[in-house]
Amino acid sequence: MSEKKERVPGGDRILADRRAAKRRKMWQTSKIAMATALAAAFAFLFLLPIVLTITNSFMASSEISANYGSVFATDANGGKVYIAEKVNLKFIPDMVSFSQYGTVLFKSPDYLLKFWNSVILAGPIVVFQLLVASLASYGFTRYRGRIREIIFFAYIILMLMPYQVTLVPNYLVSDFLNLLDTNWAIWLPGIFSPFAVFLLTKFMRRIPDSVMEAAQIDGAGEWQIYRRICMPLCKGALYSAAILVFIDYWNMVEQPLILLSDPQTHPLSVFLSKINAGEIGLAFAVATIYMVPSLLIFLYGEEYLVDGITYQGGIKG
């Protein structure tokens, strides 16, 4: 006698729900896989110029000229010529050569001089802009009012303006103060730039007022609240601002060209913007060396950069 299987009440529905859940999980997994593949493709495209620069810096001058000479060729009048032949992009040199680095680091001290010019120009701007911005941001956070909101709104308007708009006023003010052809013409506009003030103010205003009020009840003064409460809580925002400000002024070109007439005082970024046919190989080596500080700072402070931008305020446990 054949046994009949007992049907569990709602068994078909449970089985259908399990199949639907399995399909949803497979669809979510496929979406994640497609998004990952798309992100990997974009990352590859973005990293391609960096990889090309690094690998080509180990090529000999003759090989670089043979591959890219037509890109920088000029006519008798010094103008650009039409590229009739296909440019050969090579990622692996035929023979590894360190001659470009030898020229940059040992044979020609001008490149190292320009490198240190970049450090001298960008370093003080980062340090003192963060100092000024942290003090100004604390003032905007602690003391609210119509006048201060108007000043803060003016900061935002100035931040939205590209540097090319304020370049002429900066030139006129530097000329009036006899600061042209000095580092102060670069330092002062950079130190009082509104970007870090905006970033730190928005971050400090997310700190609960109860924290500062509790410190005041315990007898802390304004300086103690600024130094022992706001600055430790804003460490992520400070790192974020430092990284972004450094990268911005490390790559500056317009300011030195307009405000510094002596080529010996120009940073290395100006040289990279004036590549000619005879310096293609050196440009690859110089660009590789020039990328190192930015990459190290970004890799070291990547966690702080993301934390400073996405942190929603409050105290972490």
mmCIF file of C-alpha atoms in Angstrom:
data_model
loop_
_atom_site.group_PDB
_atom_site.id
_atom_site.type_symbol
_atom_site.label_atom_id
_atom_site.label_comp_id
_atom_site.label_asym_id
_atom_site.label_seq_id
_atom_site.Cartn_x
_atom_site.Cartn_y
_atom_site.Cartn_z
ATOM 1 C CA MET A 1 0.000 0.000 0.000
ATOM 2 C CA SER A 2 1.561 3.256 -1.087
ATOM 3 C CA GLU A 3 2.067 5.913 1.542
ATOM 4 C CA LYS A 4 0.875 9.387 0.785
ATOM 5 C CA LYS A 5 3.069 12.284 1.810
ATOM 6 C CA GLU A 6 1.395 14.702 4.116
ATOM 7 C CA ARG A 7 1.274 18.246 2.788
ATOM 8 C CA VAL A 8 2.568 20.806 5.228
ATOM 9 C CA PRO A 9 0.169 23.758 5.530
ATOM 10 C CA GLY A 10 1.646 26.680 3.623
ATOM 11 C CA GLY A 11 4.535 24.557 2.354
ATOM 12 C CA ASP A 12 4.218 25.736 -1.244
ATOM 13 C CA ARG A 13 4.287 29.331 -0.125
ATOM 14 C CA ILE A 14 7.366 28.787 2.019
ATOM 15 C CA LEU A 15 9.125 27.124 -0.901
ATOM 16 C CA ALA A 16 8.161 29.994 -3.215
ATOM 17 C CA ASP A 17 9.460 32.551 -0.673
ATOM 18 C CA ARG A 18 12.763 30.708 -0.458
ATOM 19 C CA ARG A 19 13.121 30.692 -4.245
ATOM 20 C CA ALA A 20 12.285 34.396 -4.402
ATOM 21 C CA ALA A 21 14.831 35.150 -1.687
ATOM 22 C CA LYS A 22 17.433 33.113 -3.559
ATOM 23 C CA ARG A 23 16.685 35.020 -6.766
ATOM 24 C CA ARG A 24 16.962 38.352 -4.937
ATOM 25 C CA LYS A 25 20.286 37.297 -3.437
ATOM 26 C CA MET A 26 21.606 36.247 -6.833
ATOM 27 C CA TRP A 27 20.440 39.549 -8.355
ATOM 28 C CA GLN A 28 22.129 41.538 -5.586
ATOM 29 C CA THR A 29 25.324 39.526 -6.048
ATOM 30 C CA SER A 30 25.261 40.137 -9.785
ATOM 31 C CA LYS A 31 24.690 43.875 -9.235
ATOM 32 C CA ILE A 32 27.662 44.025 -6.861
ATOM 33 C CA ALA A 33 29.794 42.113 -9.380
ATOM 34 C CA MET A 34 28.811 44.467 -12.220
ATOM 35 C CA ALA A 35 29.443 47.546 -10.070
ATOM 36 C CA THR A 36 32.827 46.162 -9.021
ATOM 37 C CA ALA A 37 33.789 45.446 -12.628
ATOM 38 C CA LEU A 38 32.698 48.935 -13.690
ATOM 39 C CA ALA A 39 34.659 50.533 -10.821
ATOM 40 C CA ALA A 40 37.709 48.442 -11.721
ATOM 41 C CA ALA A 41 37.464 49.584 -15.347
ATOM 42 C CA PHE A 42 37.279 53.248 -14.331
ATOM 43 C CA ALA A 43 40.136 52.777 -11.846
ATOM 44 C CA PHE A 44 42.243 51.250 -14.620
ATOM 45 C CA LEU A 45 41.510 54.199 -16.914
ATOM 46 C CA PHE A 46 42.352 56.724 -14.194
ATOM 47 C CA LEU A 47 45.589 54.922 -13.258
ATOM 48 C CA LEU A 48 46.678 54.509 -16.857
ATOM 49 C CA PRO A 49 48.397 57.929 -17.174
ATOM 50 C CA ILE A 50 50.233 57.409 -13.876
ATOM 51 C CA VAL A 51 51.457 53.968 -14.914
ATOM 52 C CA LEU A 52 52.470 55.338 -18.325
ATOM 53 C CA THR A 53 54.432 58.167 -16.699
ATOM 54 C CA ILE A 54 56.279 55.876 -14.285
ATOM 55 C CA THR A 55 57.197 53.223 -16.848
ATOM 56 C CA ASN A 56 58.224 55.763 -19.489
ATOM 57 C CA SER A 57 60.533 57.467 -17.020
ATOM 58 C CA PHE A 58 62.783 54.379 -17.306
ATOM 59 C CA MET A 59 63.105 54.685 -21.101
ATOM 60 C CA ALA A 60 66.159 56.047 -22.872
ATOM 61 C CA SER A 61 65.921 59.441 -24.556
ATOM 62 C CA SER A 62 66.154 57.919 -28.024
ATOM 63 C CA GLU A 63 63.271 55.531 -27.372
ATOM 64 C CA ILE A 64 61.091 58.317 -25.955
ATOM 65 C CA SER A 65 61.823 60.551 -28.948
ATOM 66 C CA ALA A 66 60.961 57.732 -31.329
ATOM 67 C CA ASN A 67 57.637 57.103 -29.566
ATOM 68 C CA TYR A 68 56.466 60.624 -28.712
ATOM 69 C CA GLY A 69 58.629 62.983 -30.723
ATOM 70 C CA SER A 70 55.858 63.735 -33.202
ATOM 71 C CA VAL A 71 53.580 64.974 -30.407
ATOM 72 C CA PHE A 72 55.943 67.822 -29.505
ATOM 73 C CA ALA A 73 57.250 68.557 -33.005
ATOM 74 C CA THR A 74 57.116 72.184 -34.173
ATOM 75 C CA ASP A 75 57.434 73.902 -37.529
ATOM 76 C CA ALA A 76 59.946 76.555 -38.563
ATOM 77 C CA ASN A 77 57.905 79.282 -36.839
ATOM 78 C CA GLY A 78 57.677 77.390 -33.581
ATOM 79 C CA GLY A 79 54.045 76.387 -34.049
ATOM 80 C CA LYS A 80 52.538 72.942 -33.592
ATOM 81 C CA VAL A 81 52.380 70.641 -36.585
ATOM 82 C CA TYR A 82 49.697 68.143 -37.545
ATOM 83 C CA ILE A 83 50.395 64.639 -36.238
ATOM 84 C CA ALA A 84 50.228 62.553 -39.382
ATOM 85 C CA GLU A 85 51.462 59.307 -37.880
ATOM 86 C CA LYS A 86 50.078 57.193 -35.088
ATOM 87 C CA VAL A 87 51.576 57.802 -31.634
ATOM 88 C CA ASN A 88 53.040 54.667 -30.118
ATOM 89 C CA LEU A 89 52.072 54.338 -26.446
ATOM 90 C CA LYS A 90 54.495 51.939 -24.761
ATOM 91 C CA PHE A 91 54.183 50.742 -21.202
ATOM 92 C CA ILE A 92 57.221 48.458 -21.166
ATOM 93 C CA PRO A 93 60.560 49.957 -22.226
ATOM 94 C CA ASP A 94 62.781 47.995 -24.588
ATOM 95 C CA MET A 95 65.684 48.578 -22.219
ATOM 96 C CA VAL A 96 65.433 49.943 -18.689
ATOM 97 C CA SER A 97 67.489 53.111 -18.310
ATOM 98 C CA PHE A 98 68.093 55.319 -15.279
ATOM 99 C CA SER A 99 69.709 58.093 -17.278
ATOM 100 C CA GLN A 100 66.715 60.408 -16.870
ATOM 101 C CA TYR A 101 66.837 60.108 -13.084
ATOM 102 C CA GLY A 102 70.601 60.569 -13.124
ATOM 103 C CA THR A 103 70.188 63.831 -15.012
ATOM 104 C CA VAL A 104 67.415 65.071 -12.723
ATOM 105 C CA LEU A 105 69.030 64.115 -9.416
ATOM 106 C CA PHE A 106 72.760 64.606 -10.071
ATOM 107 C CA LYS A 107 73.676 66.261 -13.354
ATOM 108 C CA SER A 108 71.183 69.149 -13.332
ATOM 109 C CA PRO A 109 70.592 70.781 -9.918
ATOM 110 C CA ASP A 110 67.933 73.109 -11.367
ATOM 111 C CA TYR A 111 65.252 70.431 -11.036
ATOM 112 C CA LEU A 112 66.018 69.780 -7.378
ATOM 113 C CA LEU A 113 66.056 73.542 -6.799
ATOM 114 C CA LYS A 114 62.588 73.833 -8.323
ATOM 115 C CA PHE A 115 61.445 70.856 -6.249
ATOM 116 C CA TRP A 116 62.493 72.599 -3.043
ATOM 117 C CA ASN A 117 60.876 75.788 -4.314
ATOM 118 C CA SER A 118 57.626 73.819 -4.416
ATOM 119 C CA VAL A 119 58.181 72.633 -0.837
ATOM 120 C CA ILE A 120 58.990 76.155 0.377
ATOM 121 C CA LEU A 121 55.911 77.607 -1.308
ATOM 122 C CA ALA A 122 53.384 74.897 -0.405
ATOM 123 C CA GLY A 123 54.555 73.928 3.103
ATOM 124 C CA PRO A 124 53.952 77.234 4.949
ATOM 125 C CA ILE A 125 50.611 77.697 3.176
ATOM 126 C CA VAL A 126 49.337 74.347 4.477
ATOM 127 C CA VAL A 127 50.516 74.931 8.061
ATOM 128 C CA PHE A 128 49.387 78.527 8.503
ATOM 129 C CA GLN A 129 46.162 78.157 6.519
ATOM 130 C CA LEU A 130 45.090 75.397 8.905
ATOM 131 C CA LEU A 131 46.076 77.543 11.895
ATOM 132 C CA VAL A 132 44.152 80.586 10.661
ATOM 133 C CA ALA A 133 41.213 78.468 9.496
ATOM 134 C CA SER A 134 40.898 76.607 12.801
ATOM 135 C CA LEU A 135 40.790 79.860 14.791
ATOM 136 C CA ALA A 136 38.335 81.497 12.371
ATOM 137 C CA SER A 137 36.155 78.374 12.299
ATOM 138 C CA TYR A 138 36.021 78.292 16.093
ATOM 139 C CA GLY A 139 34.849 81.904 16.077
ATOM 140 C CA PHE A 140 32.167 81.196 13.470
ATOM 141 C CA THR A 141 31.031 78.176 15.483
ATOM 142 C CA ARG A 142 30.937 79.656 18.972
ATOM 143 C CA TYR A 143 29.545 83.080 18.201
ATOM 144 C CA ARG A 144 26.551 83.310 15.927
ATOM 145 C CA GLY A 145 25.025 86.527 14.633
ATOM 146 C CA ARG A 146 23.883 88.327 11.509
ATOM 147 C CA ILE A 147 27.230 90.035 10.887
ATOM 148 C CA ARG A 148 29.182 86.815 11.304
ATOM 149 C CA GLU A 149 26.795 84.947 9.014
ATOM 150 C CA ILE A 150 27.275 87.644 6.375
ATOM 151 C CA ILE A 151 31.055 87.295 6.693
ATOM 152 C CA PHE A 152 30.779 83.510 6.446
ATOM 153 C CA PHE A 153 28.571 83.864 3.365
ATOM 154 C CA ALA A 154 31.257 86.116 1.846
ATOM 155 C CA TYR A 155 33.760 83.329 2.525
ATOM 156 C CA ILE A 156 31.593 80.908 0.574
ATOM 157 C CA ILE A 157 31.288 83.325 -2.362
ATOM 158 C CA LEU A 158 35.074 83.756 -2.444
ATOM 159 C CA MET A 159 35.548 79.990 -2.329
ATOM 160 C CA LEU A 160 33.259 79.508 -5.314
ATOM 161 C CA MET A 161 35.301 81.926 -7.413
ATOM 162 C CA PRO A 162 38.117 80.344 -9.436
ATOM 163 C CA TYR A 163 41.596 81.633 -8.705
ATOM 164 C CA GLN A 164 41.829 83.226 -12.146
ATOM 165 C CA VAL A 165 39.084 85.687 -11.121
ATOM 166 C CA THR A 166 41.013 86.922 -8.068
ATOM 167 C CA LEU A 167 44.427 86.801 -9.731
ATOM 168 C CA VAL A 168 44.362 90.425 -10.929
ATOM 169 C CA PRO A 169 43.300 91.830 -7.510
ATOM 170 C CA ASN A 170 46.018 89.719 -5.854
ATOM 171 C CA TYR A 171 48.558 91.087 -8.313
ATOM 172 C CA LEU A 172 47.477 94.690 -7.655
ATOM 173 C CA VAL A 173 47.565 94.244 -3.869
ATOM 174 C CA SER A 174 50.974 92.538 -4.025
ATOM 175 C CA ASP A 175 52.276 95.362 -6.192
ATOM 176 C CA PHE A 176 50.893 97.962 -3.758
ATOM 177 C CA LEU A 177 52.574 96.188 -0.819
ATOM 178 C CA ASN A 178 55.844 95.683 -2.758
ATOM 179 C CA LEU A 179 55.522 91.909 -2.435
ATOM 180 C CA LEU A 180 55.901 91.010 -6.109
ATOM 181 C CA ASP A 181 58.751 88.603 -6.876
ATOM 182 C CA THR A 182 58.756 87.425 -3.244
ATOM 183 C CA ASN A 183 57.324 84.309 -1.660
ATOM 184 C CA TRP A 184 54.940 86.457 0.354
ATOM 185 C CA ALA A 185 52.977 87.165 -2.828
ATOM 186 C CA ILE A 186 52.196 83.416 -2.918
ATOM 187 C CA TRP A 187 51.986 82.793 0.819
ATOM 188 C CA LEU A 188 49.559 85.491 1.946
ATOM 189 C CA PRO A 189 46.677 84.715 -0.488
ATOM 190 C CA GLY A 190 47.155 81.014 0.233
ATOM 191 C CA ILE A 191 47.244 81.376 4.028
ATOM 192 C CA PHE A 192 43.986 83.340 4.084
ATOM 193 C CA SER A 193 42.221 81.175 1.512
ATOM 194 C CA PRO A 194 38.569 80.527 2.509
ATOM 195 C CA PHE A 195 38.430 76.821 1.629
ATOM 196 C CA ALA A 196 39.727 75.441 4.932
ATOM 197 C CA VAL A 197 37.590 77.931 6.894
ATOM 198 C CA PHE A 198 34.456 76.675 5.175
ATOM 199 C CA LEU A 199 35.345 73.002 5.663
ATOM 200 C CA LEU A 200 36.300 73.316 9.343
ATOM 201 C CA THR A 201 33.345 75.570 10.207
ATOM 202 C CA LYS A 202 30.850 73.090 8.789
ATOM 203 C CA PHE A 203 32.601 70.332 10.729
ATOM 204 C CA MET A 204 32.793 72.202 14.060
ATOM 205 C CA ARG A 205 29.116 73.151 13.915
ATOM 206 C CA ARG A 206 28.269 69.442 14.029
ATOM 207 C CA ILE A 207 29.866 69.123 17.456
ATOM 208 C CA PRO A 208 27.025 69.096 20.037
ATOM 209 C CA ASP A 209 26.719 72.341 22.006
ATOM 210 C CA SER A 210 26.238 70.284 25.161
ATOM 211 C CA VAL A 211 29.881 69.195 24.991
ATOM 212 C CA MET A 212 31.160 72.771 25.040
ATOM 213 C CA GLU A 213 28.594 73.803 27.671
ATOM 214 C CA ALA A 214 29.733 70.941 29.907
ATOM 215 C CA ALA A 215 33.323 72.118 29.526
ATOM 216 C CA GLN A 216 32.305 75.661 30.463
ATOM 217 C CA ILE A 217 30.518 74.365 33.565
ATOM 218 C CA ASP A 218 33.735 72.584 34.539
ATOM 219 C CA GLY A 219 35.542 75.930 34.328
ATOM 220 C CA ALA A 220 37.199 75.626 30.909
ATOM 221 C CA GLY A 221 37.939 78.852 29.056
ATOM 222 C CA GLU A 222 37.612 79.499 25.346
ATOM 223 C CA TRP A 223 41.235 78.596 24.658
ATOM 224 C CA GLN A 224 40.901 75.315 26.543
ATOM 225 C CA ILE A 225 37.672 74.448 24.700
ATOM 226 C CA TYR A 226 39.374 75.208 21.389
ATOM 227 C CA ARG A 227 42.549 73.280 22.165
ATOM 228 C CA ARG A 228 41.275 70.316 24.181
ATOM 229 C CA ILE A 229 37.807 69.706 22.694
ATOM 230 C CA CYS A 230 37.416 71.176 19.205
ATOM 231 C CA MET A 231 40.852 70.342 17.848
ATOM 232 C CA PRO A 232 40.870 66.651 18.914
ATOM 233 C CA LEU A 233 37.336 66.174 17.565
ATOM 234 C CA CYS A 234 38.278 67.925 14.298
ATOM 235 C CA LYS A 235 41.400 65.861 13.681
ATOM 236 C CA GLY A 236 39.822 64.127 10.683
ATOM 237 C CA ALA A 237 38.699 67.429 9.160
ATOM 238 C CA LEU A 238 42.149 68.941 9.717
ATOM 239 C CA TYR A 239 43.806 66.046 7.904
ATOM 240 C CA SER A 240 41.276 66.321 5.089
ATOM 241 C CA ALA A 241 41.869 70.046 4.694
ATOM 242 C CA ALA A 242 45.650 69.570 4.861
ATOM 243 C CA ILE A 243 45.631 66.951 2.100
ATOM 244 C CA LEU A 244 43.367 68.954 -0.207
ATOM 245 C CA VAL A 245 45.215 72.243 0.381
ATOM 246 C CA PHE A 246 48.611 70.619 -0.154
ATOM 247 C CA ILE A 247 47.566 68.996 -3.437
ATOM 248 C CA ASP A 248 46.039 72.281 -4.632
ATOM 249 C CA TYR A 249 49.131 74.408 -3.973
ATOM 250 C CA TRP A 250 51.610 71.664 -4.838
ATOM 251 C CA ASN A 251 50.253 71.764 -8.396
ATOM 252 C CA MET A 252 49.849 75.530 -8.742
ATOM 253 C CA VAL A 253 50.970 77.136 -12.012
ATOM 254 C CA GLU A 254 49.202 80.480 -12.529
ATOM 255 C CA GLN A 255 50.329 82.101 -9.260
ATOM 256 C CA PRO A 256 54.101 81.690 -9.767
ATOM 257 C CA LEU A 257 53.891 82.651 -13.438
ATOM 258 C CA ILE A 258 52.113 85.925 -12.645
ATOM 259 C CA LEU A 259 53.552 86.891 -9.255
ATOM 260 C CA LEU A 260 57.142 85.623 -9.603
ATOM 261 C CA SER A 261 59.093 86.918 -12.597
ATOM 262 C CA ASP A 262 62.364 85.142 -11.778
ATOM 263 C CA PRO A 263 62.330 81.590 -13.250
ATOM 264 C CA GLN A 264 64.734 80.443 -10.524
ATOM 265 C CA THR A 265 61.993 80.937 -7.928
ATOM 266 C CA HIS A 266 59.355 78.974 -9.833
ATOM 267 C CA PRO A 267 58.177 75.605 -8.475
ATOM 268 C CA LEU A 268 58.596 72.369 -10.354
ATOM 269 C CA SER A 269 54.959 72.415 -11.465
ATOM 270 C CA VAL A 270 55.762 75.347 -13.773
ATOM 271 C CA PHE A 271 58.457 73.297 -15.517
ATOM 272 C CA LEU A 272 56.001 70.456 -16.062
ATOM 273 C CA SER A 273 53.623 72.891 -17.749
ATOM 274 C CA LYS A 274 56.336 73.970 -20.223
ATOM 275 C CA ILE A 275 57.483 70.676 -21.707
ATOM 276 C CA ASN A 276 59.252 70.989 -25.031
ATOM 277 C CA ALA A 277 60.590 68.456 -27.516
ATOM 278 C CA GLY A 278 64.042 68.277 -25.958
ATOM 279 C CA GLU A 279 62.869 67.478 -22.418
ATOM 280 C CA ILE A 280 60.233 64.771 -22.862
ATOM 281 C CA GLY A 281 62.247 62.095 -21.101
ATOM 282 C CA LEU A 282 63.199 64.429 -18.247
ATOM 283 C CA ALA A 283 59.560 65.426 -17.891
ATOM 284 C CA PHE A 284 58.573 61.792 -17.264
ATOM 285 C CA ALA A 285 61.250 61.420 -14.562
ATOM 286 C CA VAL A 286 60.469 64.780 -12.970
ATOM 287 C CA ALA A 287 56.733 64.037 -12.974
ATOM 288 C CA THR A 288 57.359 60.696 -11.257
ATOM 289 C CA ILE A 289 59.442 62.346 -8.543
ATOM 290 C CA TYR A 290 56.889 65.130 -8.232
ATOM 291 C CA MET A 291 54.073 62.636 -7.633
ATOM 292 C CA VAL A 292 55.790 60.969 -4.681
ATOM 293 C CA PRO A 293 54.925 63.525 -1.928
ATOM 294 C CA SER A 294 51.284 63.754 -3.011
ATOM 295 C CA LEU A 295 50.907 59.975 -3.185
ATOM 296 C CA LEU A 296 52.545 59.450 0.215
ATOM 297 C CA ILE A 297 50.395 62.091 1.875
ATOM 298 C CA PHE A 298 47.235 60.709 0.276
ATOM 299 C CA LEU A 299 48.028 57.086 1.163
ATOM 300 C CA TYR A 300 48.918 58.030 4.738
ATOM 301 C CA GLY A 301 45.867 60.232 5.249
ATOM 302 C CA GLU A 302 43.295 58.384 3.132
ATOM 303 C CA GLU A 303 41.394 57.207 6.203
ATOM 304 C CA TYR A 304 41.389 60.710 7.681
ATOM 305 C CA LEU A 305 40.320 62.201 4.335
ATOM 306 C CA VAL A 306 37.260 59.968 4.073
ATOM 307 C CA ASP A 307 36.490 60.345 7.771
ATOM 308 C CA GLY A 308 36.744 64.143 7.647
ATOM 309 C CA ILE A 309 34.420 64.458 4.669
ATOM 310 C CA THR A 310 31.756 61.912 5.679
ATOM 311 C CA TYR A 311 31.756 62.261 9.479
ATOM 312 C CA GLN A 312 28.360 63.549 10.645
ATOM 313 C CA GLY A 313 29.485 65.096 13.903
ATOM 314 C CA GLY A 314 29.225 64.158 17.539
ATOM 315 C CA ILE A 315 31.578 62.169 19.697
ATOM 316 C CA LYS A 316 32.794 58.755 18.678
ATOM 317 C CA GLY A 317 32.693 55.980 21.185
#
